[in-house]
Amino acid sequence: MTHTTLLPPGWPRPKGYANGIRADQGCLVVTGGVIGWDADERLVADDLAGQFRQVLVNTLAILNEGGASAEHIVRMTWYVTDITAYRDSLAQIGAAYRELIGRHYPAMAVVQVSALVEPGALIEIETMAVVP
């Protein structure tokens, strides 16, 4: 593994994300903003948790195309249109994350935005991975 989780001395271990990641070597693979639609560009769900699951499926497909997989992810930025819906969906989001990504927690940020480009999209995620 060429990634090191960064945890300053005395800091509590974050739950579900890392404060930072150090990548010592490797090939960088990045996604654009990925939303929860299928190959026909139709949103698969009307709820945030359902769209989130599809975002992860799509993200892993893109990363795999670049030779990366879940354990290579070092950074994710999540854009949500409703932070309350995000908080209310944390149990389903966590279950989908663990099912598809596992217990690998990269550096992450969640940001509420007023809207996303695609009408009906509730979440969009950008991902960076480093493949050894």
CSV table of N, CA and C in Angstrom, one decimal:
chain,number,residue,atom,x,y,z
A,1,MET,N,0.9,-1.2,0.0
A,1,MET,CA,0.0,0.0,0.0
A,1,MET,C,0.9,1.2,0.0
A,2,THR,N,0.6,2.2,-0.8
A,2,THR,CA,1.4,3.4,-0.9
A,2,THR,C,0.7,4.6,-0.3
A,3,HIS,N,-0.4,4.3,0.5
A,3,HIS,CA,-1.1,5.4,1.2
A,3,HIS,C,-1.0,5.3,2.7
A,4,THR,N,-0.8,6.4,3.3
A,4,THR,CA,-0.7,6.5,4.7
A,4,THR,C,-1.8,7.5,5.2
A,5,THR,N,-2.6,7.0,6.2
A,5,THR,CA,-3.6,7.9,6.8
A,5,THR,C,-2.9,8.8,7.8
A,6,LEU,N,-3.3,10.1,7.7
A,6,LEU,CA,-2.7,11.1,8.5
A,6,LEU,C,-3.5,11.4,9.7
A,7,LEU,N,-3.0,11.2,10.9
A,7,LEU,CA,-3.7,11.4,12.2
A,7,LEU,C,-2.7,12.1,13.2
A,8,PRO,N,-2.8,13.4,13.3
A,8,PRO,CA,-1.9,14.1,14.2
A,8,PRO,C,-2.0,13.5,15.7
A,9,PRO,N,-0.9,13.5,16.4
A,9,PRO,CA,-0.9,13.0,17.8
A,9,PRO,C,-1.9,13.6,18.6
A,10,GLY,N,-2.7,12.8,19.4
A,10,GLY,CA,-3.7,13.3,20.3
A,10,GLY,C,-5.0,13.6,19.7
A,11,TRP,N,-5.1,13.5,18.4
A,11,TRP,CA,-6.4,13.8,17.7
A,11,TRP,C,-7.2,12.5,17.8
A,12,PRO,N,-8.5,12.6,18.0
A,12,PRO,CA,-9.4,11.4,17.9
A,12,PRO,C,-9.5,10.9,16.5
A,13,ARG,N,-9.6,9.6,16.3
A,13,ARG,CA,-9.8,9.0,15.0
A,13,ARG,C,-11.1,9.4,14.4
A,14,PRO,N,-11.2,10.0,13.2
A,14,PRO,CA,-12.5,10.4,12.7
A,14,PRO,C,-13.3,9.1,12.3
A,15,LYS,N,-14.6,9.3,12.3
A,15,LYS,CA,-15.5,8.2,12.0
A,15,LYS,C,-16.0,8.3,10.6
A,16,GLY,N,-15.6,7.4,9.7
A,16,GLY,CA,-16.1,7.4,8.3
A,16,GLY,C,-15.3,8.2,7.3
A,17,TYR,N,-14.2,8.7,7.7
A,17,TYR,CA,-13.4,9.5,6.8
A,17,TYR,C,-12.0,9.6,7.5
A,18,ALA,N,-11.0,10.1,6.7
A,18,ALA,CA,-9.7,10.4,7.2
A,18,ALA,C,-9.4,11.9,7.2
A,19,ASN,N,-8.6,12.4,8.1
A,19,ASN,CA,-8.2,13.8,8.1
A,19,ASN,C,-7.4,14.1,6.9
A,20,GLY,N,-6.6,13.2,6.5
A,20,GLY,CA,-5.7,13.3,5.3
A,20,GLY,C,-5.1,12.0,4.9
A,21,ILE,N,-4.6,12.0,3.7
A,21,ILE,CA,-3.9,10.8,3.2
A,21,ILE,C,-2.6,11.2,2.5
A,22,ARG,N,-1.5,10.5,2.8
A,22,ARG,CA,-0.3,10.7,2.1
A,22,ARG,C,-0.1,9.6,1.1
A,23,ALA,N,0.1,9.9,-0.2
A,23,ALA,CA,0.4,8.9,-1.2
A,23,ALA,C,1.9,9.1,-1.6
A,24,ASP,N,2.7,8.0,-1.4
A,24,ASP,CA,4.1,8.1,-1.6
A,24,ASP,C,4.5,7.9,-3.1
A,25,GLN,N,3.7,7.2,-3.8
A,25,GLN,CA,4.0,6.9,-5.2
A,25,GLN,C,2.8,6.4,-5.9
A,26,GLY,N,2.8,6.3,-7.2
A,26,GLY,CA,1.7,5.7,-7.9
A,26,GLY,C,1.2,6.6,-9.0
A,27,CYS,N,0.1,6.1,-9.6
A,27,CYS,CA,-0.6,6.7,-10.8
A,27,CYS,C,-1.9,7.4,-10.2
A,28,LEU,N,-2.1,8.6,-10.5
A,28,LEU,CA,-3.3,9.3,-10.1
A,28,LEU,C,-4.4,9.0,-11.1
A,29,VAL,N,-5.6,8.6,-10.5
A,29,VAL,CA,-6.8,8.4,-11.3
A,29,VAL,C,-7.9,9.3,-10.7
A,30,VAL,N,-8.5,10.1,-11.5
A,30,VAL,CA,-9.6,11.0,-10.9
A,30,VAL,C,-10.9,10.9,-11.7
A,31,THR,N,-12.0,11.1,-11.1
A,31,THR,CA,-13.3,11.2,-11.7
A,31,THR,C,-13.7,12.6,-11.8
A,32,GLY,N,-14.6,12.9,-12.7
A,32,GLY,CA,-15.3,14.1,-12.7
A,32,GLY,C,-16.4,14.0,-11.7
A,33,GLY,N,-17.3,15.0,-11.7
A,33,GLY,CA,-18.5,14.9,-10.8
A,33,GLY,C,-19.4,13.7,-11.3
A,34,VAL,N,-19.6,12.8,-10.5
A,34,VAL,CA,-20.4,11.6,-10.8
A,34,VAL,C,-21.7,11.7,-10.1
A,35,ILE,N,-22.8,11.4,-10.8
A,35,ILE,CA,-24.2,11.5,-10.2
A,35,ILE,C,-24.8,10.1,-10.3
A,36,GLY,N,-26.0,9.9,-9.7
A,36,GLY,CA,-26.6,8.6,-9.6
A,36,GLY,C,-27.5,8.2,-10.8
A,37,TRP,N,-27.0,8.3,-12.0
A,37,TRP,CA,-27.8,7.8,-13.1
A,37,TRP,C,-27.2,6.6,-13.7
A,38,ASP,N,-27.9,5.9,-14.5
A,38,ASP,CA,-27.5,4.7,-15.2
A,38,ASP,C,-26.9,5.0,-16.5
A,39,ALA,N,-26.5,3.9,-17.3
A,39,ALA,CA,-25.8,4.1,-18.5
A,39,ALA,C,-26.7,4.8,-19.6
A,40,ASP,N,-28.0,4.9,-19.4
A,40,ASP,CA,-28.9,5.6,-20.3
A,40,ASP,C,-29.1,7.0,-19.8
A,41,GLU,N,-28.3,7.5,-18.8
A,41,GLU,CA,-28.4,8.8,-18.2
A,41,GLU,C,-29.8,9.1,-17.6
A,42,ARG,N,-30.3,8.1,-16.9
A,42,ARG,CA,-31.6,8.3,-16.2
A,42,ARG,C,-31.2,8.1,-14.7
A,43,LEU,N,-31.7,9.0,-13.9
A,43,LEU,CA,-31.5,8.9,-12.4
A,43,LEU,C,-32.2,7.7,-11.9
A,44,VAL,N,-31.5,6.9,-11.1
A,44,VAL,CA,-32.0,5.6,-10.7
A,44,VAL,C,-33.0,5.6,-9.5
A,45,ALA,N,-33.0,6.8,-8.8
A,45,ALA,CA,-33.8,6.9,-7.6
A,45,ALA,C,-34.2,8.4,-7.4
A,46,ASP,N,-35.2,8.6,-6.6
A,46,ASP,CA,-35.7,10.0,-6.3
A,46,ASP,C,-35.1,10.4,-4.9
A,47,ASP,N,-34.5,9.5,-4.2
A,47,ASP,CA,-34.0,9.8,-2.9
A,47,ASP,C,-32.5,9.9,-2.9
A,48,LEU,N,-31.9,10.6,-1.9
A,48,LEU,CA,-30.5,10.8,-1.8
A,48,LEU,C,-29.8,9.4,-1.6
A,49,ALA,N,-30.2,8.6,-0.8
A,49,ALA,CA,-29.6,7.3,-0.5
A,49,ALA,C,-29.5,6.4,-1.7
A,50,GLY,N,-30.6,6.4,-2.5
A,50,GLY,CA,-30.6,5.6,-3.7
A,50,GLY,C,-29.7,6.1,-4.8
A,51,GLN,N,-29.7,7.5,-4.9
A,51,GLN,CA,-28.7,8.1,-5.9
A,51,GLN,C,-27.3,7.9,-5.4
A,52,PHE,N,-27.0,8.0,-4.1
A,52,PHE,CA,-25.7,7.8,-3.6
A,52,PHE,C,-25.1,6.4,-3.9
A,53,ARG,N,-26.0,5.4,-3.7
A,53,ARG,CA,-25.5,4.0,-4.1
A,53,ARG,C,-25.1,3.9,-5.5
A,54,GLN,N,-25.9,4.5,-6.4
A,54,GLN,CA,-25.5,4.5,-7.8
A,54,GLN,C,-24.3,5.3,-8.1
A,55,VAL,N,-24.1,6.4,-7.4
A,55,VAL,CA,-22.9,7.2,-7.6
A,55,VAL,C,-21.7,6.3,-7.3
A,56,LEU,N,-21.7,5.5,-6.2
A,56,LEU,CA,-20.6,4.7,-5.9
A,56,LEU,C,-20.4,3.6,-6.9
A,57,VAL,N,-21.5,3.0,-7.4
A,57,VAL,CA,-21.3,2.0,-8.5
A,57,VAL,C,-20.7,2.6,-9.7
A,58,ASN,N,-21.1,3.8,-10.1
A,58,ASN,CA,-20.5,4.5,-11.3
A,58,ASN,C,-19.1,4.9,-11.0
A,59,THR,N,-18.8,5.4,-9.8
A,59,THR,CA,-17.4,5.8,-9.5
A,59,THR,C,-16.5,4.6,-9.6
A,60,LEU,N,-16.9,3.5,-9.0
A,60,LEU,CA,-16.0,2.3,-9.1
A,60,LEU,C,-15.8,1.8,-10.5
A,61,ALA,N,-16.8,2.0,-11.4
A,61,ALA,CA,-16.7,1.6,-12.8
A,61,ALA,C,-15.7,2.5,-13.5
A,62,ILE,N,-15.7,3.8,-13.2
A,62,ILE,CA,-14.8,4.7,-13.8
A,62,ILE,C,-13.4,4.4,-13.3
A,63,LEU,N,-13.2,4.2,-11.9
A,63,LEU,CA,-11.9,3.9,-11.4
A,63,LEU,C,-11.3,2.7,-11.9
A,64,ASN,N,-12.2,1.6,-12.1
A,64,ASN,CA,-11.7,0.3,-12.6
A,64,ASN,C,-11.2,0.5,-14.0
A,65,GLU,N,-11.9,1.4,-14.8
A,65,GLU,CA,-11.4,1.7,-16.2
A,65,GLU,C,-10.0,2.2,-16.2
A,66,GLY,N,-9.6,3.0,-15.1
A,66,GLY,CA,-8.3,3.5,-15.0
A,66,GLY,C,-7.3,2.7,-14.2
A,67,GLY,N,-7.7,1.4,-13.9
A,67,GLY,CA,-6.9,0.5,-13.2
A,67,GLY,C,-6.9,0.7,-11.7
A,68,ALA,N,-7.9,1.4,-11.2
A,68,ALA,CA,-8.0,1.6,-9.7
A,68,ALA,C,-9.2,0.9,-9.2
A,69,SER,N,-9.2,0.7,-7.9
A,69,SER,CA,-10.3,0.1,-7.2
A,69,SER,C,-10.5,0.9,-5.9
A,70,ALA,N,-11.5,0.4,-5.1
A,70,ALA,CA,-11.9,1.1,-3.9
A,70,ALA,C,-10.7,1.4,-2.9
A,71,GLU,N,-9.8,0.4,-2.7
A,71,GLU,CA,-8.8,0.6,-1.8
A,71,GLU,C,-7.7,1.7,-2.2
A,72,HIS,N,-7.8,2.1,-3.5
A,72,HIS,CA,-6.9,3.1,-4.0
A,72,HIS,C,-7.4,4.6,-3.8
A,73,ILE,N,-8.7,4.7,-3.4
A,73,ILE,CA,-9.3,6.0,-3.2
A,73,ILE,C,-8.5,6.8,-2.1
A,74,VAL,N,-8.1,8.0,-2.4
A,74,VAL,CA,-7.5,8.9,-1.4
A,74,VAL,C,-8.3,10.1,-1.0
A,75,ARG,N,-9.2,10.5,-1.9
A,75,ARG,CA,-10.0,11.7,-1.6
A,75,ARG,C,-11.3,11.7,-2.3
A,76,MET,N,-12.4,12.1,-1.6
A,76,MET,CA,-13.7,12.3,-2.2
A,76,MET,C,-14.3,13.6,-1.8
A,77,THR,N,-14.9,14.3,-2.7
A,77,THR,CA,-15.7,15.5,-2.4
A,77,THR,C,-17.1,15.3,-2.8
A,78,TRP,N,-18.0,15.4,-1.8
A,78,TRP,CA,-19.4,15.1,-2.0
A,78,TRP,C,-20.2,16.4,-2.0
A,79,TYR,N,-21.0,16.6,-3.1
A,79,TYR,CA,-21.9,17.8,-3.2
A,79,TYR,C,-23.3,17.3,-3.0
A,80,VAL,N,-24.0,17.9,-2.0
A,80,VAL,CA,-25.4,17.5,-1.8
A,80,VAL,C,-26.3,18.7,-1.9
A,81,THR,N,-27.5,18.6,-2.3
A,81,THR,CA,-28.4,19.7,-2.4
A,81,THR,C,-29.2,19.9,-1.2
A,82,ASP,N,-29.2,19.0,-0.2
A,82,ASP,CA,-29.9,19.1,1.0
A,82,ASP,C,-29.2,18.4,2.1
A,83,ILE,N,-28.5,19.2,3.0
A,83,ILE,CA,-27.7,18.6,4.1
A,83,ILE,C,-28.6,17.9,5.1
A,84,THR,N,-29.8,18.3,5.3
A,84,THR,CA,-30.7,17.6,6.2
A,84,THR,C,-31.1,16.2,5.6
A,85,ALA,N,-31.4,16.1,4.4
A,85,ALA,CA,-31.6,14.8,3.7
A,85,ALA,C,-30.4,13.9,3.8
A,86,TYR,N,-29.2,14.5,3.7
A,86,TYR,CA,-28.0,13.8,3.9
A,86,TYR,C,-27.9,13.2,5.3
A,87,ARG,N,-28.1,14.1,6.3
A,87,ARG,CA,-28.0,13.6,7.7
A,87,ARG,C,-29.0,12.5,8.0
A,88,ASP,N,-30.2,12.7,7.4
A,88,ASP,CA,-31.3,11.8,7.7
A,88,ASP,C,-31.1,10.4,7.0
A,89,SER,N,-30.2,10.4,6.0
A,89,SER,CA,-29.9,9.2,5.2
A,89,SER,C,-28.6,8.5,5.6
A,90,LEU,N,-28.0,9.0,6.7
A,90,LEU,CA,-26.7,8.5,7.0
A,90,LEU,C,-26.6,7.0,7.2
A,91,ALA,N,-27.6,6.4,7.8
A,91,ALA,CA,-27.6,4.9,8.0
A,91,ALA,C,-27.6,4.2,6.7
A,92,GLN,N,-28.4,4.6,5.7
A,92,GLN,CA,-28.4,4.0,4.4
A,92,GLN,C,-27.2,4.3,3.6
A,93,ILE,N,-26.7,5.5,3.7
A,93,ILE,CA,-25.5,5.9,3.0
A,93,ILE,C,-24.3,5.1,3.6
A,94,GLY,N,-24.2,4.9,4.9
A,94,GLY,CA,-23.1,4.1,5.5
A,94,GLY,C,-23.2,2.7,5.1
A,95,ALA,N,-24.4,2.1,5.0
A,95,ALA,CA,-24.5,0.7,4.6
A,95,ALA,C,-24.1,0.5,3.2
A,96,ALA,N,-24.5,1.4,2.3
A,96,ALA,CA,-24.1,1.3,0.9
A,96,ALA,C,-22.6,1.5,0.7
A,97,TYR,N,-22.0,2.5,1.5
A,97,TYR,CA,-20.6,2.7,1.4
A,97,TYR,C,-19.8,1.5,1.8
A,98,ARG,N,-20.2,0.9,3.0
A,98,ARG,CA,-19.5,-0.3,3.4
A,98,ARG,C,-19.6,-1.5,2.5
A,99,GLU,N,-20.8,-1.6,1.9
A,99,GLU,CA,-21.1,-2.7,0.9
A,99,GLU,C,-20.2,-2.6,-0.3
A,100,LEU,N,-20.0,-1.4,-0.8
A,100,LEU,CA,-19.3,-1.2,-2.1
A,100,LEU,C,-17.9,-0.8,-1.9
A,101,ILE,N,-17.6,0.0,-0.9
A,101,ILE,CA,-16.2,0.5,-0.7
A,101,ILE,C,-15.5,-0.3,0.3
A,102,GLY,N,-16.2,-0.8,1.3
A,102,GLY,CA,-15.6,-1.5,2.4
A,102,GLY,C,-15.4,-0.5,3.6
A,103,ARG,N,-14.4,-0.8,4.4
A,103,ARG,CA,-14.0,0.0,5.5
A,103,ARG,C,-12.8,0.8,5.2
A,104,HIS,N,-12.7,1.3,4.0
A,104,HIS,CA,-11.6,2.1,3.6
A,104,HIS,C,-12.1,3.6,3.6
A,105,TYR,N,-11.5,4.4,4.4
A,105,TYR,CA,-12.0,5.8,4.6
A,105,TYR,C,-11.0,6.8,4.2
A,106,PRO,N,-11.1,7.4,3.0
A,106,PRO,CA,-10.2,8.4,2.5
A,106,PRO,C,-10.5,9.7,3.1
A,107,ALA,N,-9.7,10.7,2.7
A,107,ALA,CA,-10.1,12.1,3.1
A,107,ALA,C,-11.3,12.5,2.4
A,108,MET,N,-12.3,13.1,3.1
A,108,MET,CA,-13.6,13.4,2.5
A,108,MET,C,-14.0,14.8,2.9
A,109,ALA,N,-14.9,15.4,2.1
A,109,ALA,CA,-15.6,16.6,2.4
A,109,ALA,C,-17.0,16.5,1.9
A,110,VAL,N,-18.0,17.0,2.6
A,110,VAL,CA,-19.4,17.1,2.2
A,110,VAL,C,-19.8,18.5,2.2
A,111,VAL,N,-20.3,19.0,1.0
A,111,VAL,CA,-20.7,20.4,0.9
A,111,VAL,C,-22.1,20.5,0.4
A,112,GLN,N,-22.9,21.4,1.0
A,112,GLN,CA,-24.2,21.6,0.5
A,112,GLN,C,-24.1,22.7,-0.6
A,113,VAL,N,-24.8,22.4,-1.7
A,113,VAL,CA,-24.9,23.4,-2.9
A,113,VAL,C,-26.3,23.7,-3.1
A,114,SER,N,-26.6,24.8,-3.8
A,114,SER,CA,-28.0,25.1,-4.1
A,114,SER,C,-28.6,24.3,-5.2
A,115,ALA,N,-27.8,23.8,-6.1
A,115,ALA,CA,-28.3,22.9,-7.2
A,115,ALA,C,-27.1,22.3,-7.8
A,116,LEU,N,-27.4,21.2,-8.5
A,116,LEU,CA,-26.5,20.5,-9.4
A,116,LEU,C,-26.9,20.7,-10.8
A,117,VAL,N,-26.0,20.5,-11.8
A,117,VAL,CA,-26.3,20.8,-13.2
A,117,VAL,C,-27.4,19.9,-13.7
A,118,GLU,N,-27.4,18.6,-13.4
A,118,GLU,CA,-28.5,17.7,-13.8
A,118,GLU,C,-29.8,17.8,-13.0
A,119,PRO,N,-30.9,18.2,-13.6
A,119,PRO,CA,-32.1,18.3,-12.9
A,119,PRO,C,-32.5,17.0,-12.2
A,120,GLY,N,-32.8,17.1,-10.9
A,120,GLY,CA,-33.2,15.9,-10.2
A,120,GLY,C,-32.1,15.3,-9.4
A,121,ALA,N,-30.8,15.6,-9.8
A,121,ALA,CA,-29.7,15.0,-9.1
A,121,ALA,C,-29.6,15.6,-7.7
A,122,LEU,N,-29.4,14.8,-6.7
A,122,LEU,CA,-29.4,15.2,-5.3
A,122,LEU,C,-28.0,15.2,-4.7
A,123,ILE,N,-27.1,14.4,-5.4
A,123,ILE,CA,-25.7,14.2,-4.9
A,123,ILE,C,-24.8,14.1,-6.1
A,124,GLU,N,-23.6,14.6,-6.0
A,124,GLU,CA,-22.5,14.5,-7.0
A,124,GLU,C,-21.2,14.3,-6.2
A,125,ILE,N,-20.4,13.4,-6.7
A,125,ILE,CA,-19.1,13.1,-6.0
A,125,ILE,C,-18.0,13.1,-7.0
A,126,GLU,N,-16.9,13.8,-6.6
A,126,GLU,CA,-15.6,13.7,-7.3
A,126,GLU,C,-14.7,12.9,-6.5
A,127,THR,N,-13.9,12.0,-7.1
A,127,THR,CA,-13.0,11.1,-6.4
A,127,THR,C,-11.6,11.1,-7.0
A,128,MET,N,-10.6,11.0,-6.1
A,128,MET,CA,-9.2,10.8,-6.5
A,128,MET,C,-8.7,9.5,-6.0
A,129,ALA,N,-8.0,8.8,-6.8
A,129,ALA,CA,-7.4,7.5,-6.4
A,129,ALA,C,-5.9,7.5,-6.8
A,130,VAL,N,-5.1,6.8,-6.0
A,130,VAL,CA,-3.7,6.6,-6.4
A,130,VAL,C,-3.4,5.1,-6.5
A,131,VAL,N,-3.0,4.7,-7.6
A,131,VAL,CA,-2.7,3.2,-7.9
A,131,VAL,C,-1.2,3.0,-7.8
A,132,PRO,N,-0.8,2.1,-6.9
A,132,PRO,CA,0.7,1.9,-6.8
A,132,PRO,C,1.3,1.4,-8.1
